[in-house]
Amino acid sequence: LLMIVTIDGVAASGKSSVSSGVAQALGVPYVSSGLLYRAATLLGLEASLDLHAAPGLLTLLGAHPVRLEPLAGGNRVWQGERELTDDLHSSRVDRGVSVVAALPEVREWVDAQLRALPEPFVAEGRDMGTNVFPHASHKFYLTASARIRAERRARERPEDVPAIEAALQRRDELDTVQSAPAPDALVIDTGPLDLQGVIDTILTRLP
Ligand code: C5P
């Protein structure tokens, strides 16, 4: 069946693991929009660009096109022959990405790539159900307290829980504008659930 499922939510709410699980159960790819914002940030940092200035970033992205490869098991990001995927989750990129994601020109660059993808798929991010795919057939929004999210993320980052929690809260604030749940999204508090519990909550609502 042709459809788009959107899974939005706050930073480190488990969106990519949940989306991957839902996508694999449905036998469709999932699309991680955050990776494109992260790729723009990484390339801007590597080129020592001012991350607040869209023209330089857009020139860079136009000259060296970035490609998102949506797979059910995990997304990969390429710039030509170079794979960027493993460099996208550093704390340096974490710190810079919200500034880059606040630039309307960068959001248009991401949105155009996402809207060009063939259906069906599961799309994960902040504004998939609101701005990018408002016509999606099924929409979900994941939340959890900052402490729970920091404890989960501490397993993937070298910093300790309080430092990660502070960084997450800072990113939540910077991302507030594009992070509102769609009015027709089901909001799921993932705090009391494990990964499979969240996946199952979503799958029971899909045809
Ligand atoms: O989902 P992830 O945490 O990897 O996203 C990284 C950053 O990209 C977010 O903190 C946010 O600034 C930005 N983002 C966004 N809109 C999306 C997805 C991500 O603004 N749809």
PDB file of C-alpha atoms and ligand atoms in Angstrom:
ATOM      1  CA  LEU A   1       0.000   0.000   0.000  1.00  0.00           C
ATOM      2  CA  LEU A   2       1.244   3.494  -0.825  1.00  0.00           C
ATOM      3  CA  MET A   3       1.465   5.700   2.199  1.00  0.00           C
ATOM      4  CA  ILE A   4       3.607   7.985   4.308  1.00  0.00           C
ATOM      5  CA  VAL A   5       3.898   7.496   8.056  1.00  0.00           C
ATOM      6  CA  THR A   6       5.472  10.412   9.970  1.00  0.00           C
ATOM      7  CA  ILE A   7       7.248  10.018  13.311  1.00  0.00           C
ATOM      8  CA  ASP A   8       8.291  13.358  14.797  1.00  0.00           C
ATOM      9  CA  GLY A   9       9.559  14.154  18.252  1.00  0.00           C
ATOM     10  CA  VAL A  10      12.100  15.887  20.475  1.00  0.00           C
ATOM     11  CA  ALA A  11      15.857  15.189  20.379  1.00  0.00           C
ATOM     12  CA  ALA A  12      16.849  11.685  21.488  1.00  0.00           C
ATOM     13  CA  SER A  13      13.239  10.546  21.866  1.00  0.00           C
ATOM     14  CA  GLY A  14      14.125   7.359  19.975  1.00  0.00           C
ATOM     15  CA  LYS A  15      12.757   8.487  16.613  1.00  0.00           C
ATOM     16  CA  SER A  16      15.320   6.771  14.408  1.00  0.00           C
ATOM     17  CA  SER A  17      15.268   3.400  16.227  1.00  0.00           C
ATOM     18  CA  VAL A  18      11.465   3.453  16.341  1.00  0.00           C
ATOM     19  CA  SER A  19      11.173   4.517  12.696  1.00  0.00           C
ATOM     20  CA  SER A  20      13.596   1.812  11.630  1.00  0.00           C
ATOM     21  CA  GLY A  21      11.595  -0.822  13.538  1.00  0.00           C
ATOM     22  CA  VAL A  22       8.264   0.362  12.121  1.00  0.00           C
ATOM     23  CA  ALA A  23       9.704   0.561   8.603  1.00  0.00           C
ATOM     24  CA  GLN A  24      11.142  -2.945   8.805  1.00  0.00           C
ATOM     25  CA  ALA A  25       7.814  -4.314  10.049  1.00  0.00           C
ATOM     26  CA  LEU A  26       6.052  -2.638   7.117  1.00  0.00           C
ATOM     27  CA  GLY A  27       8.781  -3.617   4.634  1.00  0.00           C
ATOM     28  CA  VAL A  28       9.389   0.002   3.535  1.00  0.00           C
ATOM     29  CA  PRO A  29      12.371   2.388   3.925  1.00  0.00           C
ATOM     30  CA  TYR A  30      12.546   5.039   6.593  1.00  0.00           C
ATOM     31  CA  VAL A  31      13.802   8.538   5.987  1.00  0.00           C
ATOM     32  CA  SER A  32      15.831  10.377   8.617  1.00  0.00           C
ATOM     33  CA  SER A  33      15.468  14.080   7.858  1.00  0.00           C
ATOM     34  CA  GLY A  34      17.790  15.065  10.727  1.00  0.00           C
ATOM     35  CA  LEU A  35      20.719  13.492   8.883  1.00  0.00           C
ATOM     36  CA  LEU A  36      20.445  16.093   6.118  1.00  0.00           C
ATOM     37  CA  TYR A  37      20.554  18.927   8.678  1.00  0.00           C
ATOM     38  CA  ARG A  38      23.511  17.180  10.275  1.00  0.00           C
ATOM     39  CA  ALA A  39      25.285  16.803   6.910  1.00  0.00           C
ATOM     40  CA  ALA A  40      24.858  20.520   6.142  1.00  0.00           C
ATOM     41  CA  THR A  41      26.285  21.285   9.597  1.00  0.00           C
ATOM     42  CA  LEU A  42      29.254  18.935   9.257  1.00  0.00           C
ATOM     43  CA  LEU A  43      30.204  20.336   5.857  1.00  0.00           C
ATOM     44  CA  GLY A  44      29.842  23.916   7.105  1.00  0.00           C
ATOM     45  CA  LEU A  45      32.065  23.172  10.098  1.00  0.00           C
ATOM     46  CA  GLU A  46      34.683  21.439   7.944  1.00  0.00           C
ATOM     47  CA  ALA A  47      34.776  24.444   5.612  1.00  0.00           C
ATOM     48  CA  SER A  48      34.992  26.814   8.632  1.00  0.00           C
ATOM     49  CA  LEU A  49      31.858  28.639   7.462  1.00  0.00           C
ATOM     50  CA  ASP A  50      29.704  30.868   9.654  1.00  0.00           C
ATOM     51  CA  LEU A  51      26.808  28.513  10.493  1.00  0.00           C
ATOM     52  CA  HIS A  52      24.424  31.484  10.839  1.00  0.00           C
ATOM     53  CA  ALA A  53      24.980  32.553   7.223  1.00  0.00           C
ATOM     54  CA  ALA A  54      22.869  30.751   4.643  1.00  0.00           C
ATOM     55  CA  PRO A  55      24.507  31.984   1.403  1.00  0.00           C
ATOM     56  CA  GLY A  56      27.890  30.340   2.100  1.00  0.00           C
ATOM     57  CA  LEU A  57      26.275  27.088   3.184  1.00  0.00           C
ATOM     58  CA  LEU A  58      23.953  26.923   0.194  1.00  0.00           C
ATOM     59  CA  THR A  59      26.825  27.607  -2.195  1.00  0.00           C
ATOM     60  CA  LEU A  60      28.758  24.772  -0.590  1.00  0.00           C
ATOM     61  CA  LEU A  61      25.804  22.365  -0.747  1.00  0.00           C
ATOM     62  CA  GLY A  62      25.110  23.315  -4.356  1.00  0.00           C
ATOM     63  CA  ALA A  63      28.718  22.696  -5.402  1.00  0.00           C
ATOM     64  CA  HIS A  64      28.978  19.315  -3.627  1.00  0.00           C
ATOM     65  CA  PRO A  65      25.520  17.699  -3.602  1.00  0.00           C
ATOM     66  CA  VAL A  66      24.581  15.576  -0.592  1.00  0.00           C
ATOM     67  CA  ARG A  67      22.464  12.466  -1.057  1.00  0.00           C
ATOM     68  CA  LEU A  68      20.350  10.664   1.548  1.00  0.00           C
ATOM     69  CA  GLU A  69      20.036   6.915   1.020  1.00  0.00           C
ATOM     70  CA  PRO A  70      16.884   5.791   2.871  1.00  0.00           C
ATOM     71  CA  LEU A  71      17.090   2.131   3.904  1.00  0.00           C
ATOM     72  CA  ALA A  72      14.908   0.231   6.372  1.00  0.00           C
ATOM     73  CA  GLY A  73      17.882  -0.788   8.534  1.00  0.00           C
ATOM     74  CA  GLY A  74      19.587   2.612   8.762  1.00  0.00           C
ATOM     75  CA  ASN A  75      20.019   5.671   6.564  1.00  0.00           C
ATOM     76  CA  ARG A  76      23.299   6.558   4.906  1.00  0.00           C
ATOM     77  CA  VAL A  77      24.426   9.970   3.677  1.00  0.00           C
ATOM     78  CA  TRP A  78      26.809  10.556   0.814  1.00  0.00           C
ATOM     79  CA  GLN A  79      28.630  13.486  -0.708  1.00  0.00           C
ATOM     80  CA  GLY A  80      29.806  12.137  -4.031  1.00  0.00           C
ATOM     81  CA  GLU A  81      31.838   9.029  -3.206  1.00  0.00           C
ATOM     82  CA  ARG A  82      32.443  10.086   0.405  1.00  0.00           C
ATOM     83  CA  GLU A  83      30.171   8.567   3.036  1.00  0.00           C
ATOM     84  CA  LEU A  84      29.345  11.109   5.774  1.00  0.00           C
ATOM     85  CA  THR A  85      27.125   8.856   7.925  1.00  0.00           C
ATOM     86  CA  ASP A  86      29.588   8.016  10.702  1.00  0.00           C
ATOM     87  CA  ASP A  87      30.627  11.659  11.167  1.00  0.00           C
ATOM     88  CA  LEU A  88      27.103  13.029  11.660  1.00  0.00           C
ATOM     89  CA  HIS A  89      26.536  12.200  15.340  1.00  0.00           C
ATOM     90  CA  SER A  90      29.474  13.959  16.996  1.00  0.00           C
ATOM     91  CA  SER A  91      28.870  16.404  19.839  1.00  0.00           C
ATOM     92  CA  ARG A  92      30.287  19.153  17.608  1.00  0.00           C
ATOM     93  CA  VAL A  93      27.556  18.529  15.031  1.00  0.00           C
ATOM     94  CA  ASP A  94      24.962  18.200  17.849  1.00  0.00           C
ATOM     95  CA  ARG A  95      25.944  21.679  19.061  1.00  0.00           C
ATOM     96  CA  GLY A  96      25.830  23.376  15.644  1.00  0.00           C
ATOM     97  CA  VAL A  97      22.869  21.701  13.968  1.00  0.00           C
ATOM     98  CA  SER A  98      20.024  23.770  15.455  1.00  0.00           C
ATOM     99  CA  VAL A  99      21.578  26.990  14.146  1.00  0.00           C
ATOM    100  CA  VAL A 100      21.811  25.524  10.651  1.00  0.00           C
ATOM    101  CA  ALA A 101      18.286  24.058  10.884  1.00  0.00           C
ATOM    102  CA  ALA A 102      16.918  27.516  11.744  1.00  0.00           C
ATOM    103  CA  LEU A 103      17.903  28.870   8.312  1.00  0.00           C
ATOM    104  CA  PRO A 104      14.869  28.874   5.963  1.00  0.00           C
ATOM    105  CA  GLU A 105      17.113  28.278   2.939  1.00  0.00           C
ATOM    106  CA  VAL A 106      18.535  25.123   4.508  1.00  0.00           C
ATOM    107  CA  ARG A 107      15.024  23.919   5.411  1.00  0.00           C
ATOM    108  CA  GLU A 108      13.977  24.371   1.779  1.00  0.00           C
ATOM    109  CA  TRP A 109      17.062  22.411   0.668  1.00  0.00           C
ATOM    110  CA  VAL A 110      16.106  19.518   2.973  1.00  0.00           C
ATOM    111  CA  ASP A 111      12.373  19.622   2.185  1.00  0.00           C
ATOM    112  CA  ALA A 112      12.951  19.480  -1.573  1.00  0.00           C
ATOM    113  CA  GLN A 113      15.045  16.330  -1.218  1.00  0.00           C
ATOM    114  CA  LEU A 114      12.472  14.662   1.032  1.00  0.00           C
ATOM    115  CA  ARG A 115       9.506  15.488  -1.203  1.00  0.00           C
ATOM    116  CA  ALA A 116      11.317  13.951  -4.188  1.00  0.00           C
ATOM    117  CA  LEU A 117      11.465  10.493  -2.534  1.00  0.00           C
ATOM    118  CA  PRO A 118       9.178   7.740  -3.863  1.00  0.00           C
ATOM    119  CA  GLU A 119       6.396   6.526  -1.525  1.00  0.00           C
ATOM    120  CA  PRO A 120       5.856   4.513   0.599  1.00  0.00           C
ATOM    121  CA  PHE A 121       8.156   5.319   3.534  1.00  0.00           C
ATOM    122  CA  VAL A 122       8.324   6.230   7.206  1.00  0.00           C
ATOM    123  CA  ALA A 123       9.653   9.806   7.667  1.00  0.00           C
ATOM    124  CA  GLU A 124      11.253  10.848  10.935  1.00  0.00           C
ATOM    125  CA  GLY A 125      12.196  14.314  12.203  1.00  0.00           C
ATOM    126  CA  ARG A 126      10.631  17.419  13.727  1.00  0.00           C
ATOM    127  CA  ASP A 127       8.244  18.755  11.094  1.00  0.00           C
ATOM    128  CA  MET A 128       7.469  15.736   8.911  1.00  0.00           C
ATOM    129  CA  GLY A 129       3.767  15.709   9.875  1.00  0.00           C
ATOM    130  CA  THR A 130       3.347  19.488   9.951  1.00  0.00           C
ATOM    131  CA  ASN A 131       5.322  21.073   7.096  1.00  0.00           C
ATOM    132  CA  VAL A 132       6.834  18.451   4.841  1.00  0.00           C
ATOM    133  CA  PHE A 133       4.125  15.762   4.583  1.00  0.00           C
ATOM    134  CA  PRO A 134       0.932  17.328   5.987  1.00  0.00           C
ATOM    135  CA  HIS A 135      -1.057  14.831   3.872  1.00  0.00           C
ATOM    136  CA  ALA A 136       0.606  11.796   5.551  1.00  0.00           C
ATOM    137  CA  SER A 137      -1.871   9.052   6.361  1.00  0.00           C
ATOM    138  CA  HIS A 138      -0.568   8.317   9.876  1.00  0.00           C
ATOM    139  CA  LYS A 139       1.266  10.702  12.193  1.00  0.00           C
ATOM    140  CA  PHE A 140       3.017  10.117  15.516  1.00  0.00           C
ATOM    141  CA  TYR A 141       4.949  12.343  17.916  1.00  0.00           C
ATOM    142  CA  LEU A 142       7.392  10.941  20.491  1.00  0.00           C
ATOM    143  CA  THR A 143       8.190  12.604  23.824  1.00  0.00           C
ATOM    144  CA  ALA A 144      10.047  11.699  27.018  1.00  0.00           C
ATOM    145  CA  SER A 145      11.550  13.679  29.885  1.00  0.00           C
ATOM    146  CA  ALA A 146      14.987  15.217  29.300  1.00  0.00           C
ATOM    147  CA  ARG A 147      16.514  12.975  31.973  1.00  0.00           C
ATOM    148  CA  ILE A 148      15.246   9.757  30.401  1.00  0.00           C
ATOM    149  CA  ARG A 149      16.429  10.857  26.969  1.00  0.00           C
ATOM    150  CA  ALA A 150      19.847  11.808  28.362  1.00  0.00           C
ATOM    151  CA  GLU A 151      20.198   8.423  30.048  1.00  0.00           C
ATOM    152  CA  ARG A 152      19.420   6.672  26.778  1.00  0.00           C
ATOM    153  CA  ARG A 153      21.807   8.844  24.781  1.00  0.00           C
ATOM    154  CA  ALA A 154      24.624   8.458  27.330  1.00  0.00           C
ATOM    155  CA  ARG A 155      25.061   4.972  25.901  1.00  0.00           C
ATOM    156  CA  GLU A 156      26.057   6.512  22.536  1.00  0.00           C
ATOM    157  CA  ARG A 157      28.111   9.583  23.589  1.00  0.00           C
ATOM    158  CA  PRO A 158      31.291  10.015  25.647  1.00  0.00           C
ATOM    159  CA  GLU A 159      29.789  12.763  27.912  1.00  0.00           C
ATOM    160  CA  ASP A 160      28.001  12.081  31.225  1.00  0.00           C
ATOM    161  CA  VAL A 161      24.232  12.230  31.772  1.00  0.00           C
ATOM    162  CA  PRO A 162      23.991  15.795  33.234  1.00  0.00           C
ATOM    163  CA  ALA A 163      26.068  17.241  30.367  1.00  0.00           C
ATOM    164  CA  ILE A 164      23.963  15.414  27.775  1.00  0.00           C
ATOM    165  CA  GLU A 165      20.731  16.466  29.516  1.00  0.00           C
ATOM    166  CA  ALA A 166      21.801  20.130  29.442  1.00  0.00           C
ATOM    167  CA  ALA A 167      22.737  19.894  25.752  1.00  0.00           C
ATOM    168  CA  LEU A 168      19.413  18.202  24.926  1.00  0.00           C
ATOM    169  CA  GLN A 169      17.433  20.895  26.739  1.00  0.00           C
ATOM    170  CA  ARG A 170      19.350  23.573  24.890  1.00  0.00           C
ATOM    171  CA  ARG A 171      18.613  21.861  21.566  1.00  0.00           C
ATOM    172  CA  ASP A 172      14.903  21.458  22.528  1.00  0.00           C
ATOM    173  CA  GLU A 173      14.710  25.228  23.077  1.00  0.00           C
ATOM    174  CA  LEU A 174      16.446  26.062  19.810  1.00  0.00           C
ATOM    175  CA  ASP A 175      14.241  23.582  17.912  1.00  0.00           C
ATOM    176  CA  THR A 176      10.927  24.736  19.459  1.00  0.00           C
ATOM    177  CA  VAL A 177       9.699  26.516  16.325  1.00  0.00           C
ATOM    178  CA  GLN A 178       9.782  23.446  14.060  1.00  0.00           C
ATOM    179  CA  SER A 179       8.997  20.881  16.771  1.00  0.00           C
ATOM    180  CA  ALA A 180       5.274  21.308  17.459  1.00  0.00           C
ATOM    181  CA  PRO A 181       3.224  18.107  17.050  1.00  0.00           C
ATOM    182  CA  ALA A 182       0.791  18.056  14.142  1.00  0.00           C
ATOM    183  CA  PRO A 183      -2.798  18.497  15.390  1.00  0.00           C
ATOM    184  CA  ASP A 184      -3.647  15.084  13.946  1.00  0.00           C
ATOM    185  CA  ALA A 185      -0.584  13.290  15.398  1.00  0.00           C
ATOM    186  CA  LEU A 186      -0.845  10.703  18.169  1.00  0.00           C
ATOM    187  CA  VAL A 187       1.513  11.849  20.960  1.00  0.00           C
ATOM    188  CA  ILE A 188       3.311   8.916  22.636  1.00  0.00           C
ATOM    189  CA  ASP A 189       5.190   9.348  25.921  1.00  0.00           C
ATOM    190  CA  THR A 190       8.027   6.851  25.448  1.00  0.00           C
ATOM    191  CA  GLY A 191       9.217   7.200  29.071  1.00  0.00           C
ATOM    192  CA  PRO A 192       7.500   4.074  30.420  1.00  0.00           C
ATOM    193  CA  LEU A 193       7.995   2.042  27.212  1.00  0.00           C
ATOM    194  CA  ASP A 194      10.946   0.170  25.790  1.00  0.00           C
ATOM    195  CA  LEU A 195      11.815   0.328  22.089  1.00  0.00           C
ATOM    196  CA  GLN A 196       9.592  -2.591  21.086  1.00  0.00           C
ATOM    197  CA  GLY A 197       6.756  -1.131  23.167  1.00  0.00           C
ATOM    198  CA  VAL A 198       6.854   2.114  21.165  1.00  0.00           C
ATOM    199  CA  ILE A 199       7.080   0.247  17.854  1.00  0.00           C
ATOM    200  CA  ASP A 200       4.089  -1.921  18.805  1.00  0.00           C
ATOM    201  CA  THR A 201       2.044   1.112  19.909  1.00  0.00           C
ATOM    202  CA  ILE A 202       2.528   2.548  16.421  1.00  0.00           C
ATOM    203  CA  LEU A 203       2.030  -0.696  14.501  1.00  0.00           C
ATOM    204  CA  THR A 204      -1.333  -1.403  16.178  1.00  0.00           C
ATOM    205  CA  ARG A 205      -2.604   1.873  14.687  1.00  0.00           C
ATOM    206  CA  LEU A 206      -1.500   1.117  11.135  1.00  0.00           C
ATOM    207  CA  PRO A 207      -3.525  -0.856   8.598  1.00  0.00           C
TER     208      PRO A 207
HETATM  209  O1  C5P B   1      16.722  14.092  14.626  1.00  0.00           O
HETATM  210  P1  C5P B   1      18.062  14.646  14.949  1.00  0.00           P
HETATM  211  O2  C5P B   1      18.257  14.878  16.425  1.00  0.00           O
HETATM  212  O3  C5P B   1      19.193  13.882  14.346  1.00  0.00           O
HETATM  213  O4  C5P B   1      18.079  16.066  14.256  1.00  0.00           O
HETATM  214  C1  C5P B   1      19.189  16.913  14.367  1.00  0.00           C
HETATM  215  C2  C5P B   1      18.729  18.360  14.305  1.00  0.00           C
HETATM  216  O5  C5P B   1      18.223  18.653  13.011  1.00  0.00           O
HETATM  217  C3  C5P B   1      17.634  18.768  15.273  1.00  0.00           C
HETATM  218  O6  C5P B   1      18.158  19.150  16.530  1.00  0.00           O
HETATM  219  C4  C5P B   1      16.982  19.938  14.561  1.00  0.00           C
HETATM  220  O7  C5P B   1      17.706  21.126  14.795  1.00  0.00           O
HETATM  221  C5  C5P B   1      17.146  19.579  13.103  1.00  0.00           C
HETATM  222  N1  C5P B   1      15.955  18.993  12.503  1.00  0.00           N
HETATM  223  C6  C5P B   1      14.947  19.836  12.108  1.00  0.00           C
HETATM  224  N2  C5P B   1      13.857  19.342  11.443  1.00  0.00           N
HETATM  225  C7  C5P B   1      13.754  18.025  11.195  1.00  0.00           C
HETATM  226  C8  C5P B   1      14.768  17.137  11.624  1.00  0.00           C
HETATM  227  C9  C5P B   1      15.854  17.657  12.293  1.00  0.00           C
HETATM  228  O8  C5P B   1      15.023  21.038  12.337  1.00  0.00           O
HETATM  229  N3  C5P B   1      12.703  17.566  10.526  1.00  0.00           N
END
